[in-house]
């Protein structure tokens, strides 16, 4: 984690290698669509869910006498926390399903400086586009330049399912993440209102704390999600996967060995996959390979900037909503 604290140095290195300050905002358009849509769905569903669950629990626990009223009042805080958690989880699932393609697009654009071309050539111009077009045989595919190009390339490679690559860990992550987010926020707000004044400020500070804690607890799932998202675009396409049943294997000595599929003995050339991308067969395989190849700490790569982002974005969301 020592290197992750050098955030300013890392930002400077990205600017230096990948084309200036604008490289820091790569994928920002997709991220804006993501958070606008996600916030609308999230807070709308949360409001309806909270209202319904509150009504449901109140009809199940109608007090018939004063003793029951006292017993129920002792359970208000617990019930409120359960309602907040459940409503947040439902809101998170709905928001994620609606906006997931934008989340995938943001990840692909943010990773554009890593592969498959040299980082110094990532900022697009007539010259760099020409360089990439000349090196198509050396790399699997060039990064997309627009949202339309991203959608077109991904659909050709993976079909409609490709737009939801990594959705399994995303769904598993969003339930505890948003559930804890809203539950902890409500807890912090109730505690804060009894000690200080200013509802909006308390809501913002409570949101910051809730965002950091919930993001930290589910971060390994977020790492797996992003690995699978990157693989959806940079990994082999479904056309290539079909063609790979007949391919030429290059031995360490450089000799070609023909591998036949059935009775067909056609020699074809398999294009190289992105050199820095491991192939995962699914969520559990991704967990297994990360733990085996990189160790348990690899699940927390990028944790520090992610926590900083989560604290600011979550705090601002609750503050402005209040």
PDB file of C-alpha atoms in Angstrom:
ATOM      1  CA  UNK A   1       0.000   0.000   0.000  1.00  0.00           C
ATOM      2  CA  UNK A   2       3.020   2.313   0.249  1.00  0.00           C
ATOM      3  CA  UNK A   3       2.976   3.090  -3.464  1.00  0.00           C
ATOM      4  CA  UNK A   4      -0.737   3.857  -3.439  1.00  0.00           C
ATOM      5  CA  UNK A   5      -0.222   6.784  -1.094  1.00  0.00           C
ATOM      6  CA  UNK A   6       1.907   8.498  -3.762  1.00  0.00           C
ATOM      7  CA  UNK A   7      -1.280   9.602  -5.491  1.00  0.00           C
ATOM      8  CA  UNK A   8       0.063  12.927  -6.740  1.00  0.00           C
ATOM      9  CA  UNK A   9       3.134  11.249  -8.207  1.00  0.00           C
ATOM     10  CA  UNK A  10       0.965   8.622  -9.893  1.00  0.00           C
ATOM     11  CA  UNK A  11      -1.272  11.323 -11.349  1.00  0.00           C
ATOM     12  CA  UNK A  12       1.783  13.159 -12.661  1.00  0.00           C
ATOM     13  CA  UNK A  13       3.146   9.969 -14.231  1.00  0.00           C
ATOM     14  CA  UNK A  14      -0.156   9.307 -16.002  1.00  0.00           C
ATOM     15  CA  UNK A  15      -0.232  12.855 -17.367  1.00  0.00           C
ATOM     16  CA  UNK A  16       3.366  12.570 -18.515  1.00  0.00           C
ATOM     17  CA  UNK A  17       3.010   9.196 -20.211  1.00  0.00           C
ATOM     18  CA  UNK A  18      -0.502   9.332 -21.586  1.00  0.00           C
ATOM     19  CA  UNK A  19      -1.045  12.788 -22.996  1.00  0.00           C
ATOM     20  CA  UNK A  20      -1.567  15.405 -20.318  1.00  0.00           C
ATOM     21  CA  UNK A  21      -4.328  16.314 -17.884  1.00  0.00           C
ATOM     22  CA  UNK A  22      -7.132  15.161 -20.186  1.00  0.00           C
ATOM     23  CA  UNK A  23      -5.934  11.561 -19.777  1.00  0.00           C
ATOM     24  CA  UNK A  24      -7.072  11.765 -16.132  1.00  0.00           C
ATOM     25  CA  UNK A  25     -10.646  12.269 -17.324  1.00  0.00           C
ATOM     26  CA  UNK A  26     -10.706   9.293 -19.662  1.00  0.00           C
ATOM     27  CA  UNK A  27     -14.129   7.637 -19.444  1.00  0.00           C
ATOM     28  CA  UNK A  28     -15.660  10.662 -17.737  1.00  0.00           C
ATOM     29  CA  UNK A  29     -18.589  10.891 -20.174  1.00  0.00           C
ATOM     30  CA  UNK A  30     -19.595   7.274 -19.506  1.00  0.00           C
ATOM     31  CA  UNK A  31     -19.077   7.839 -15.773  1.00  0.00           C
ATOM     32  CA  UNK A  32     -21.369  10.888 -15.881  1.00  0.00           C
ATOM     33  CA  UNK A  33     -24.112   8.912 -17.602  1.00  0.00           C
ATOM     34  CA  UNK A  34     -23.539   6.140 -15.055  1.00  0.00           C
ATOM     35  CA  UNK A  35     -23.906   8.295 -11.967  1.00  0.00           C
ATOM     36  CA  UNK A  36     -26.790  10.380 -13.279  1.00  0.00           C
ATOM     37  CA  UNK A  37     -28.800   7.268 -14.104  1.00  0.00           C
ATOM     38  CA  UNK A  38     -27.658   5.392 -11.022  1.00  0.00           C
ATOM     39  CA  UNK A  39     -28.531   8.237  -8.633  1.00  0.00           C
ATOM     40  CA  UNK A  40     -32.002   8.695 -10.114  1.00  0.00           C
ATOM     41  CA  UNK A  41     -32.804   4.987  -9.838  1.00  0.00           C
ATOM     42  CA  UNK A  42     -31.073   4.531  -6.493  1.00  0.00           C
ATOM     43  CA  UNK A  43     -32.754   7.298  -4.522  1.00  0.00           C
ATOM     44  CA  UNK A  44     -36.130   6.738  -6.184  1.00  0.00           C
ATOM     45  CA  UNK A  45     -36.173   3.011  -5.433  1.00  0.00           C
ATOM     46  CA  UNK A  46     -34.779   3.628  -1.941  1.00  0.00           C
ATOM     47  CA  UNK A  47     -37.612   6.031  -1.146  1.00  0.00           C
ATOM     48  CA  UNK A  48     -40.325   3.669  -2.367  1.00  0.00           C
ATOM     49  CA  UNK A  49     -38.720   0.645  -0.684  1.00  0.00           C
ATOM     50  CA  UNK A  50     -38.329   2.434   2.638  1.00  0.00           C
ATOM     51  CA  UNK A  51     -41.931   3.628   2.544  1.00  0.00           C
ATOM     52  CA  UNK A  52     -43.243   0.161   1.740  1.00  0.00           C
ATOM     53  CA  UNK A  53     -41.099  -1.704   4.308  1.00  0.00           C
ATOM     54  CA  UNK A  54     -41.958   0.834   7.004  1.00  0.00           C
ATOM     55  CA  UNK A  55     -45.658   0.339   6.287  1.00  0.00           C
ATOM     56  CA  UNK A  56     -45.238  -3.446   6.196  1.00  0.00           C
ATOM     57  CA  UNK A  57     -43.435  -3.658   9.547  1.00  0.00           C
ATOM     58  CA  UNK A  58     -45.822  -1.206  11.181  1.00  0.00           C
ATOM     59  CA  UNK A  59     -48.847  -3.340  10.223  1.00  0.00           C
ATOM     60  CA  UNK A  60     -47.109  -6.420  11.651  1.00  0.00           C
ATOM     61  CA  UNK A  61     -46.269  -4.734  14.936  1.00  0.00           C
ATOM     62  CA  UNK A  62     -49.357  -2.682  15.784  1.00  0.00           C
ATOM     63  CA  UNK A  63     -49.366  -2.127  19.527  1.00  0.00           C
ATOM     64  CA  UNK A  64     -52.448  -3.213  21.407  1.00  0.00           C
ATOM     65  CA  UNK A  65     -51.502  -1.769  24.789  1.00  0.00           C
ATOM     66  CA  UNK A  66     -48.960   0.478  26.474  1.00  0.00           C
ATOM     67  CA  UNK A  67     -46.602  -2.395  27.356  1.00  0.00           C
ATOM     68  CA  UNK A  68     -46.377  -3.421  23.712  1.00  0.00           C
ATOM     69  CA  UNK A  69     -45.741   0.196  22.704  1.00  0.00           C
ATOM     70  CA  UNK A  70     -42.761   0.356  25.054  1.00  0.00           C
ATOM     71  CA  UNK A  71     -41.399  -2.926  23.729  1.00  0.00           C
ATOM     72  CA  UNK A  72     -41.798  -1.760  20.144  1.00  0.00           C
ATOM     73  CA  UNK A  73     -40.121   1.578  20.865  1.00  0.00           C
ATOM     74  CA  UNK A  74     -37.040  -0.303  22.096  1.00  0.00           C
ATOM     75  CA  UNK A  75     -36.822  -2.026  18.719  1.00  0.00           C
ATOM     76  CA  UNK A  76     -37.261   1.067  16.550  1.00  0.00           C
ATOM     77  CA  UNK A  77     -33.554   1.624  15.977  1.00  0.00           C
ATOM     78  CA  UNK A  78     -32.973  -2.015  15.041  1.00  0.00           C
ATOM     79  CA  UNK A  79     -35.953  -2.080  12.702  1.00  0.00           C
ATOM     80  CA  UNK A  80     -34.900   1.205  11.127  1.00  0.00           C
ATOM     81  CA  UNK A  81     -31.443  -0.204  10.433  1.00  0.00           C
ATOM     82  CA  UNK A  82     -32.911  -3.336   8.852  1.00  0.00           C
ATOM     83  CA  UNK A  83     -35.224  -1.264   6.663  1.00  0.00           C
ATOM     84  CA  UNK A  84     -32.365   0.989   5.584  1.00  0.00           C
ATOM     85  CA  UNK A  85     -30.152  -1.988   4.741  1.00  0.00           C
ATOM     86  CA  UNK A  86     -32.859  -3.806   2.780  1.00  0.00           C
ATOM     87  CA  UNK A  87     -33.971  -0.677   0.929  1.00  0.00           C
ATOM     88  CA  UNK A  88     -30.387   0.230   0.085  1.00  0.00           C
ATOM     89  CA  UNK A  89     -29.686  -3.267  -1.216  1.00  0.00           C
ATOM     90  CA  UNK A  90     -32.803  -3.221  -3.428  1.00  0.00           C
ATOM     91  CA  UNK A  91     -31.953   0.262  -4.705  1.00  0.00           C
ATOM     92  CA  UNK A  92     -28.375  -0.798  -5.442  1.00  0.00           C
ATOM     93  CA  UNK A  93     -29.449  -3.847  -7.439  1.00  0.00           C
ATOM     94  CA  UNK A  94     -31.896  -1.841  -9.541  1.00  0.00           C
ATOM     95  CA  UNK A  95     -29.412   0.958 -10.166  1.00  0.00           C
ATOM     96  CA  UNK A  96     -26.643  -1.461 -11.117  1.00  0.00           C
ATOM     97  CA  UNK A  97     -28.805  -3.406 -13.564  1.00  0.00           C
ATOM     98  CA  UNK A  98     -29.984  -0.253 -15.323  1.00  0.00           C
ATOM     99  CA  UNK A  99     -26.575   1.430 -15.637  1.00  0.00           C
ATOM    100  CA  UNK A 100     -24.159  -1.518 -15.812  1.00  0.00           C
ATOM    101  CA  UNK A 101     -23.149  -1.042 -19.493  1.00  0.00           C
ATOM    102  CA  UNK A 102     -22.017   2.501 -18.615  1.00  0.00           C
ATOM    103  CA  UNK A 103     -19.951   1.092 -15.737  1.00  0.00           C
ATOM    104  CA  UNK A 104     -18.301  -1.350 -18.127  1.00  0.00           C
ATOM    105  CA  UNK A 105     -17.620   1.422 -20.645  1.00  0.00           C
ATOM    106  CA  UNK A 106     -16.011   3.597 -17.979  1.00  0.00           C
ATOM    107  CA  UNK A 107     -13.679   0.779 -16.956  1.00  0.00           C
ATOM    108  CA  UNK A 108     -12.599   0.113 -20.549  1.00  0.00           C
ATOM    109  CA  UNK A 109     -11.826   3.769 -21.235  1.00  0.00           C
ATOM    110  CA  UNK A 110      -9.967   4.150 -17.933  1.00  0.00           C
ATOM    111  CA  UNK A 111      -7.802   1.128 -18.803  1.00  0.00           C
ATOM    112  CA  UNK A 112      -6.990   2.442 -22.267  1.00  0.00           C
ATOM    113  CA  UNK A 113      -3.501   3.471 -21.166  1.00  0.00           C
ATOM    114  CA  UNK A 114      -2.554  -0.060 -20.113  1.00  0.00           C
ATOM    115  CA  UNK A 115      -3.085  -2.119 -23.241  1.00  0.00           C
ATOM    116  CA  UNK A 116      -2.818  -3.022 -25.964  1.00  0.00           C
ATOM    117  CA  UNK A 117      -0.615  -0.145 -27.225  1.00  0.00           C
ATOM    118  CA  UNK A 118       2.245   1.744 -25.614  1.00  0.00           C
ATOM    119  CA  UNK A 119       1.094   4.277 -23.057  1.00  0.00           C
ATOM    120  CA  UNK A 120       2.874   7.111 -24.855  1.00  0.00           C
ATOM    121  CA  UNK A 121       0.628   6.518 -27.862  1.00  0.00           C
ATOM    122  CA  UNK A 122      -2.674   6.497 -26.005  1.00  0.00           C
ATOM    123  CA  UNK A 123      -3.687  10.099 -26.683  1.00  0.00           C
ATOM    124  CA  UNK A 124      -5.310   9.973 -30.072  1.00  0.00           C
ATOM    125  CA  UNK A 125      -4.170  12.017 -33.045  1.00  0.00           C
ATOM    126  CA  UNK A 126      -3.785  11.376 -36.770  1.00  0.00           C
ATOM    127  CA  UNK A 127      -0.265  10.102 -36.120  1.00  0.00           C
ATOM    128  CA  UNK A 128      -1.116   7.703 -33.266  1.00  0.00           C
ATOM    129  CA  UNK A 129      -4.177   6.401 -35.082  1.00  0.00           C
ATOM    130  CA  UNK A 130      -1.938   5.633 -38.052  1.00  0.00           C
ATOM    131  CA  UNK A 131       0.559   3.857 -35.793  1.00  0.00           C
ATOM    132  CA  UNK A 132      -2.177   1.689 -34.316  1.00  0.00           C
ATOM    133  CA  UNK A 133      -3.621   0.836 -37.720  1.00  0.00           C
ATOM    134  CA  UNK A 134      -0.174  -0.372 -38.784  1.00  0.00           C
ATOM    135  CA  UNK A 135       0.187  -2.584 -35.712  1.00  0.00           C
ATOM    136  CA  UNK A 136      -3.154  -4.416 -35.876  1.00  0.00           C
ATOM    137  CA  UNK A 137      -1.407  -7.753 -36.397  1.00  0.00           C
ATOM    138  CA  UNK A 138       0.704  -7.224 -33.281  1.00  0.00           C
ATOM    139  CA  UNK A 139      -2.144  -6.404 -30.942  1.00  0.00           C
ATOM    140  CA  UNK A 140      -5.524  -7.908 -30.388  1.00  0.00           C
ATOM    141  CA  UNK A 141      -7.542  -4.724 -30.980  1.00  0.00           C
ATOM    142  CA  UNK A 142      -7.075  -1.019 -30.453  1.00  0.00           C
ATOM    143  CA  UNK A 143      -8.889   0.876 -27.691  1.00  0.00           C
ATOM    144  CA  UNK A 144     -12.202   2.573 -28.574  1.00  0.00           C
ATOM    145  CA  UNK A 145     -12.219   6.326 -29.129  1.00  0.00           C
ATOM    146  CA  UNK A 146     -15.952   6.997 -28.682  1.00  0.00           C
ATOM    147  CA  UNK A 147     -18.924   5.499 -26.854  1.00  0.00           C
ATOM    148  CA  UNK A 148     -20.403   4.396 -30.161  1.00  0.00           C
ATOM    149  CA  UNK A 149     -17.193   2.649 -31.170  1.00  0.00           C
ATOM    150  CA  UNK A 150     -17.009   0.926 -27.796  1.00  0.00           C
ATOM    151  CA  UNK A 151     -20.576  -0.373 -28.114  1.00  0.00           C
ATOM    152  CA  UNK A 152     -20.019  -1.509 -31.702  1.00  0.00           C
ATOM    153  CA  UNK A 153     -16.763  -3.350 -30.995  1.00  0.00           C
ATOM    154  CA  UNK A 154     -18.033  -5.024 -27.839  1.00  0.00           C
ATOM    155  CA  UNK A 155     -21.239  -6.192 -29.530  1.00  0.00           C
ATOM    156  CA  UNK A 156     -19.252  -7.745 -32.385  1.00  0.00           C
ATOM    157  CA  UNK A 157     -16.853  -9.463 -29.992  1.00  0.00           C
ATOM    158  CA  UNK A 158     -19.188 -10.652 -27.238  1.00  0.00           C
ATOM    159  CA  UNK A 159     -22.768  -9.934 -28.244  1.00  0.00           C
ATOM    160  CA  UNK A 160     -25.349  -8.524 -25.831  1.00  0.00           C
ATOM    161  CA  UNK A 161     -23.985 -10.600 -22.934  1.00  0.00           C
ATOM    162  CA  UNK A 162     -20.697  -8.754 -23.227  1.00  0.00           C
ATOM    163  CA  UNK A 163     -22.300  -5.571 -21.906  1.00  0.00           C
ATOM    164  CA  UNK A 164     -22.938  -7.345 -18.601  1.00  0.00           C
ATOM    165  CA  UNK A 165     -19.523  -8.970 -18.153  1.00  0.00           C
ATOM    166  CA  UNK A 166     -18.601  -9.019 -14.475  1.00  0.00           C
ATOM    167  CA  UNK A 167     -22.202  -8.474 -13.395  1.00  0.00           C
ATOM    168  CA  UNK A 168     -22.149 -11.487 -11.038  1.00  0.00           C
ATOM    169  CA  UNK A 169     -19.562 -10.031  -8.623  1.00  0.00           C
ATOM    170  CA  UNK A 170     -21.175  -6.620  -9.153  1.00  0.00           C
ATOM    171  CA  UNK A 171     -24.517  -7.948  -7.904  1.00  0.00           C
ATOM    172  CA  UNK A 172     -22.884  -9.722  -4.968  1.00  0.00           C
ATOM    173  CA  UNK A 173     -20.981  -6.569  -4.137  1.00  0.00           C
ATOM    174  CA  UNK A 174     -23.820  -4.090  -4.436  1.00  0.00           C
ATOM    175  CA  UNK A 175     -26.115  -5.807  -1.890  1.00  0.00           C
ATOM    176  CA  UNK A 176     -23.827  -5.396   1.149  1.00  0.00           C
ATOM    177  CA  UNK A 177     -22.261  -2.220  -0.273  1.00  0.00           C
ATOM    178  CA  UNK A 178     -25.440  -0.187  -0.704  1.00  0.00           C
ATOM    179  CA  UNK A 179     -27.171  -1.893   2.212  1.00  0.00           C
ATOM    180  CA  UNK A 180     -24.362  -0.889   4.573  1.00  0.00           C
ATOM    181  CA  UNK A 181     -24.111   2.499   2.886  1.00  0.00           C
ATOM    182  CA  UNK A 182     -27.663   3.507   3.731  1.00  0.00           C
ATOM    183  CA  UNK A 183     -27.784   1.694   7.081  1.00  0.00           C
ATOM    184  CA  UNK A 184     -24.551   3.294   8.324  1.00  0.00           C
ATOM    185  CA  UNK A 185     -25.583   6.674   6.947  1.00  0.00           C
ATOM    186  CA  UNK A 186     -28.871   6.564   8.861  1.00  0.00           C
ATOM    187  CA  UNK A 187     -27.023   5.420  11.986  1.00  0.00           C
ATOM    188  CA  UNK A 188     -24.495   8.268  11.741  1.00  0.00           C
ATOM    189  CA  UNK A 189     -27.255  10.794  11.047  1.00  0.00           C
ATOM    190  CA  UNK A 190     -29.304   9.714  14.069  1.00  0.00           C
ATOM    191  CA  UNK A 191     -26.198   9.910  16.223  1.00  0.00           C
ATOM    192  CA  UNK A 192     -25.207  13.275  14.799  1.00  0.00           C
ATOM    193  CA  UNK A 193     -28.624  14.892  15.139  1.00  0.00           C
ATOM    194  CA  UNK A 194     -28.562  14.158  18.862  1.00  0.00           C
ATOM    195  CA  UNK A 195     -25.241  15.978  19.274  1.00  0.00           C
ATOM    196  CA  UNK A 196     -24.964  18.739  16.656  1.00  0.00           C
ATOM    197  CA  UNK A 197     -27.229  20.782  14.400  1.00  0.00           C
ATOM    198  CA  UNK A 198     -27.288  21.059  10.608  1.00  0.00           C
ATOM    199  CA  UNK A 199     -29.041  18.159   8.880  1.00  0.00           C
ATOM    200  CA  UNK A 200     -27.395  18.557   5.477  1.00  0.00           C
ATOM    201  CA  UNK A 201     -23.865  18.720   6.897  1.00  0.00           C
ATOM    202  CA  UNK A 202     -24.503  15.730   9.159  1.00  0.00           C
ATOM    203  CA  UNK A 203     -25.886  13.794   6.214  1.00  0.00           C
ATOM    204  CA  UNK A 204     -22.795  14.585   4.134  1.00  0.00           C
ATOM    205  CA  UNK A 205     -20.330  13.609   6.854  1.00  0.00           C
ATOM    206  CA  UNK A 206     -22.326  10.469   7.621  1.00  0.00           C
ATOM    207  CA  UNK A 207     -22.286   9.605   3.921  1.00  0.00           C
ATOM    208  CA  UNK A 208     -18.505   9.980   3.777  1.00  0.00           C
ATOM    209  CA  UNK A 209     -18.019   7.591   6.687  1.00  0.00           C
ATOM    210  CA  UNK A 210     -20.561   5.117   5.338  1.00  0.00           C
ATOM    211  CA  UNK A 211     -18.973   5.206   1.874  1.00  0.00           C
ATOM    212  CA  UNK A 212     -15.470   4.460   3.164  1.00  0.00           C
ATOM    213  CA  UNK A 213     -16.513   1.602   5.455  1.00  0.00           C
ATOM    214  CA  UNK A 214     -18.821  -0.108   2.965  1.00  0.00           C
ATOM    215  CA  UNK A 215     -16.359   0.233   0.058  1.00  0.00           C
ATOM    216  CA  UNK A 216     -13.528  -1.253   2.131  1.00  0.00           C
ATOM    217  CA  UNK A 217     -15.610  -4.289   3.113  1.00  0.00           C
ATOM    218  CA  UNK A 218     -16.650  -5.192  -0.441  1.00  0.00           C
ATOM    219  CA  UNK A 219     -13.510  -4.097  -2.305  1.00  0.00           C
ATOM    220  CA  UNK A 220     -12.278  -7.619  -3.261  1.00  0.00           C
ATOM    221  CA  UNK A 221     -15.501  -8.136  -5.219  1.00  0.00           C
ATOM    222  CA  UNK A 222     -14.954  -4.792  -6.935  1.00  0.00           C
ATOM    223  CA  UNK A 223     -11.477  -5.912  -8.014  1.00  0.00           C
ATOM    224  CA  UNK A 224     -12.866  -9.125  -9.508  1.00  0.00           C
ATOM    225  CA  UNK A 225     -15.616  -7.185 -11.274  1.00  0.00           C
ATOM    226  CA  UNK A 226     -13.141  -4.843 -12.949  1.00  0.00           C
ATOM    227  CA  UNK A 227     -10.879  -7.711 -14.024  1.00  0.00           C
ATOM    228  CA  UNK A 228     -13.835  -9.414 -15.723  1.00  0.00           C
ATOM    229  CA  UNK A 229     -14.943  -6.133 -17.262  1.00  0.00           C
ATOM    230  CA  UNK A 230     -11.512  -5.563 -18.790  1.00  0.00           C
ATOM    231  CA  UNK A 231     -11.478  -9.116 -20.114  1.00  0.00           C
ATOM    232  CA  UNK A 232     -14.831  -8.567 -21.833  1.00  0.00           C
ATOM    233  CA  UNK A 233     -13.248  -6.086 -24.229  1.00  0.00           C
ATOM    234  CA  UNK A 234      -9.565  -7.005 -24.303  1.00  0.00           C
ATOM    235  CA  UNK A 235     -10.047 -10.760 -24.120  1.00  0.00           C
ATOM    236  CA  UNK A 236     -10.658 -13.001 -27.148  1.00  0.00           C
ATOM    237  CA  UNK A 237     -13.875 -12.401 -29.069  1.00  0.00           C
ATOM    238  CA  UNK A 238     -16.458 -15.116 -29.596  1.00  0.00           C
ATOM    239  CA  UNK A 239     -15.348 -15.354 -33.237  1.00  0.00           C
ATOM    240  CA  UNK A 240     -11.759 -15.883 -32.154  1.00  0.00           C
ATOM    241  CA  UNK A 241     -12.809 -18.459 -29.579  1.00  0.00           C
ATOM    242  CA  UNK A 242     -14.449 -20.473 -32.374  1.00  0.00           C
ATOM    243  CA  UNK A 243     -11.452 -20.177 -34.643  1.00  0.00           C
ATOM    244  CA  UNK A 244      -9.073 -21.173 -31.877  1.00  0.00           C
ATOM    245  CA  UNK A 245     -10.114 -24.802 -32.239  1.00  0.00           C
ATOM    246  CA  UNK A 246      -7.684 -24.785 -35.181  1.00  0.00           C
ATOM    247  CA  UNK A 247      -4.483 -22.869 -34.516  1.00  0.00           C
ATOM    248  CA  UNK A 248      -0.728 -22.873 -34.804  1.00  0.00           C
ATOM    249  CA  UNK A 249       1.225 -23.284 -31.592  1.00  0.00           C
ATOM    250  CA  UNK A 250       4.673 -21.715 -31.527  1.00  0.00           C
ATOM    251  CA  UNK A 251       7.198 -23.729 -29.524  1.00  0.00           C
ATOM    252  CA  UNK A 252       9.926 -22.168 -27.458  1.00  0.00           C
ATOM    253  CA  UNK A 253      12.425 -22.970 -30.233  1.00  0.00           C
ATOM    254  CA  UNK A 254      10.251 -21.153 -32.751  1.00  0.00           C
ATOM    255  CA  UNK A 255       9.096 -24.301 -34.579  1.00  0.00           C
ATOM    256  CA  UNK A 256       5.455 -24.459 -35.636  1.00  0.00           C
ATOM    257  CA  UNK A 257       3.342 -27.351 -34.531  1.00  0.00           C
ATOM    258  CA  UNK A 258       0.093 -27.904 -36.336  1.00  0.00           C
ATOM    259  CA  UNK A 259      -2.834 -28.768 -34.105  1.00  0.00           C
ATOM    260  CA  UNK A 260      -5.773 -30.355 -35.919  1.00  0.00           C
ATOM    261  CA  UNK A 261      -9.433 -30.104 -35.010  1.00  0.00           C
ATOM    262  CA  UNK A 262     -11.270 -33.210 -36.149  1.00  0.00           C
ATOM    263  CA  UNK A 263     -10.282 -34.061 -39.703  1.00  0.00           C
ATOM    264  CA  UNK A 264      -9.393 -30.507 -40.644  1.00  0.00           C
ATOM    265  CA  UNK A 265      -5.679 -29.841 -41.001  1.00  0.00           C
ATOM    266  CA  UNK A 266      -5.739 -26.150 -41.852  1.00  0.00           C
ATOM    267  CA  UNK A 267      -2.896 -24.098 -40.428  1.00  0.00           C
ATOM    268  CA  UNK A 268      -4.037 -20.746 -39.104  1.00  0.00           C
ATOM    269  CA  UNK A 269      -2.405 -18.115 -36.959  1.00  0.00           C
ATOM    270  CA  UNK A 270      -3.842 -17.260 -33.567  1.00  0.00           C
ATOM    271  CA  UNK A 271      -3.512 -13.592 -32.757  1.00  0.00           C
ATOM    272  CA  UNK A 272      -1.710 -12.708 -29.559  1.00  0.00           C
ATOM    273  CA  UNK A 273      -3.836 -11.788 -26.587  1.00  0.00           C
ATOM    274  CA  UNK A 274      -3.027  -8.684 -24.628  1.00  0.00           C
ATOM    275  CA  UNK A 275       0.231  -9.547 -22.849  1.00  0.00           C
ATOM    276  CA  UNK A 276      -0.766  -8.161 -19.451  1.00  0.00           C
ATOM    277  CA  UNK A 277      -4.250  -9.677 -19.287  1.00  0.00           C
ATOM    278  CA  UNK A 278      -4.902 -13.054 -17.678  1.00  0.00           C
ATOM    279  CA  UNK A 279      -7.828 -15.060 -19.009  1.00  0.00           C
ATOM    280  CA  UNK A 280     -10.561 -15.836 -16.467  1.00  0.00           C
ATOM    281  CA  UNK A 281     -13.359 -18.347 -16.950  1.00  0.00           C
ATOM    282  CA  UNK A 282     -15.717 -16.695 -14.517  1.00  0.00           C
ATOM    283  CA  UNK A 283     -16.013 -15.049 -11.121  1.00  0.00           C
ATOM    284  CA  UNK A 284     -14.778 -17.993  -9.044  1.00  0.00           C
ATOM    285  CA  UNK A 285     -11.910 -18.685 -11.437  1.00  0.00           C
ATOM    286  CA  UNK A 286     -10.937 -15.023 -11.202  1.00  0.00           C
ATOM    287  CA  UNK A 287     -10.867 -15.213  -7.398  1.00  0.00           C
ATOM    288  CA  UNK A 288      -8.783 -18.367  -7.583  1.00  0.00           C
ATOM    289  CA  UNK A 289      -6.255 -17.059 -10.091  1.00  0.00           C
ATOM    290  CA  UNK A 290      -5.751 -13.725  -8.355  1.00  0.00           C
ATOM    291  CA  UNK A 291      -5.156 -15.433  -5.007  1.00  0.00           C
ATOM    292  CA  UNK A 292      -2.815 -18.010  -6.555  1.00  0.00           C
ATOM    293  CA  UNK A 293      -0.803 -15.748  -8.852  1.00  0.00           C
ATOM    294  CA  UNK A 294      -0.751 -12.459  -6.965  1.00  0.00           C
ATOM    295  CA  UNK A 295      -1.634 -13.202  -3.354  1.00  0.00           C
ATOM    296  CA  UNK A 296      -4.449 -12.019  -1.120  1.00  0.00           C
ATOM    297  CA  UNK A 297      -3.262  -8.406  -1.072  1.00  0.00           C
ATOM    298  CA  UNK A 298      -3.887  -8.165  -4.819  1.00  0.00           C
ATOM    299  CA  UNK A 299      -7.609  -7.949  -4.082  1.00  0.00           C
ATOM    300  CA  UNK A 300      -6.916  -4.536  -2.540  1.00  0.00           C
ATOM    301  CA  UNK A 301      -4.939  -2.979  -5.377  1.00  0.00           C
ATOM    302  CA  UNK A 302      -6.072   0.596  -5.884  1.00  0.00           C
ATOM    303  CA  UNK A 303      -7.809   0.674  -2.493  1.00  0.00           C
ATOM    304  CA  UNK A 304      -6.584   4.087  -1.313  1.00  0.00           C
ATOM    305  CA  UNK A 305      -7.738   6.201  -4.292  1.00  0.00           C
ATOM    306  CA  UNK A 306     -10.962   4.189  -4.389  1.00  0.00           C
ATOM    307  CA  UNK A 307     -11.703   4.994  -0.737  1.00  0.00           C
ATOM    308  CA  UNK A 308     -10.948   8.673  -1.302  1.00  0.00           C
ATOM    309  CA  UNK A 309     -13.280   8.725  -4.288  1.00  0.00           C
ATOM    310  CA  UNK A 310     -16.014   6.848  -2.421  1.00  0.00           C
ATOM    311  CA  UNK A 311     -15.879   9.166   0.580  1.00  0.00           C
ATOM    312  CA  UNK A 312     -16.211  12.303  -1.553  1.00  0.00           C
ATOM    313  CA  UNK A 313     -18.827  10.983  -3.988  1.00  0.00           C
ATOM    314  CA  UNK A 314     -21.023   9.312  -1.350  1.00  0.00           C
ATOM    315  CA  UNK A 315     -20.771  12.244   1.043  1.00  0.00           C
ATOM    316  CA  UNK A 316     -21.626  14.730  -1.715  1.00  0.00           C
ATOM    317  CA  UNK A 317     -24.561  12.606  -2.882  1.00  0.00           C
ATOM    318  CA  UNK A 318     -26.182  12.448   0.552  1.00  0.00           C
ATOM    319  CA  UNK A 319     -25.401  16.087   1.306  1.00  0.00           C
ATOM    320  CA  UNK A 320     -26.933  17.379  -1.928  1.00  0.00           C
ATOM    321  CA  UNK A 321     -29.893  14.994  -1.640  1.00  0.00           C
ATOM    322  CA  UNK A 322     -30.605  16.265   1.880  1.00  0.00           C
TER     323      UNK A 322
END
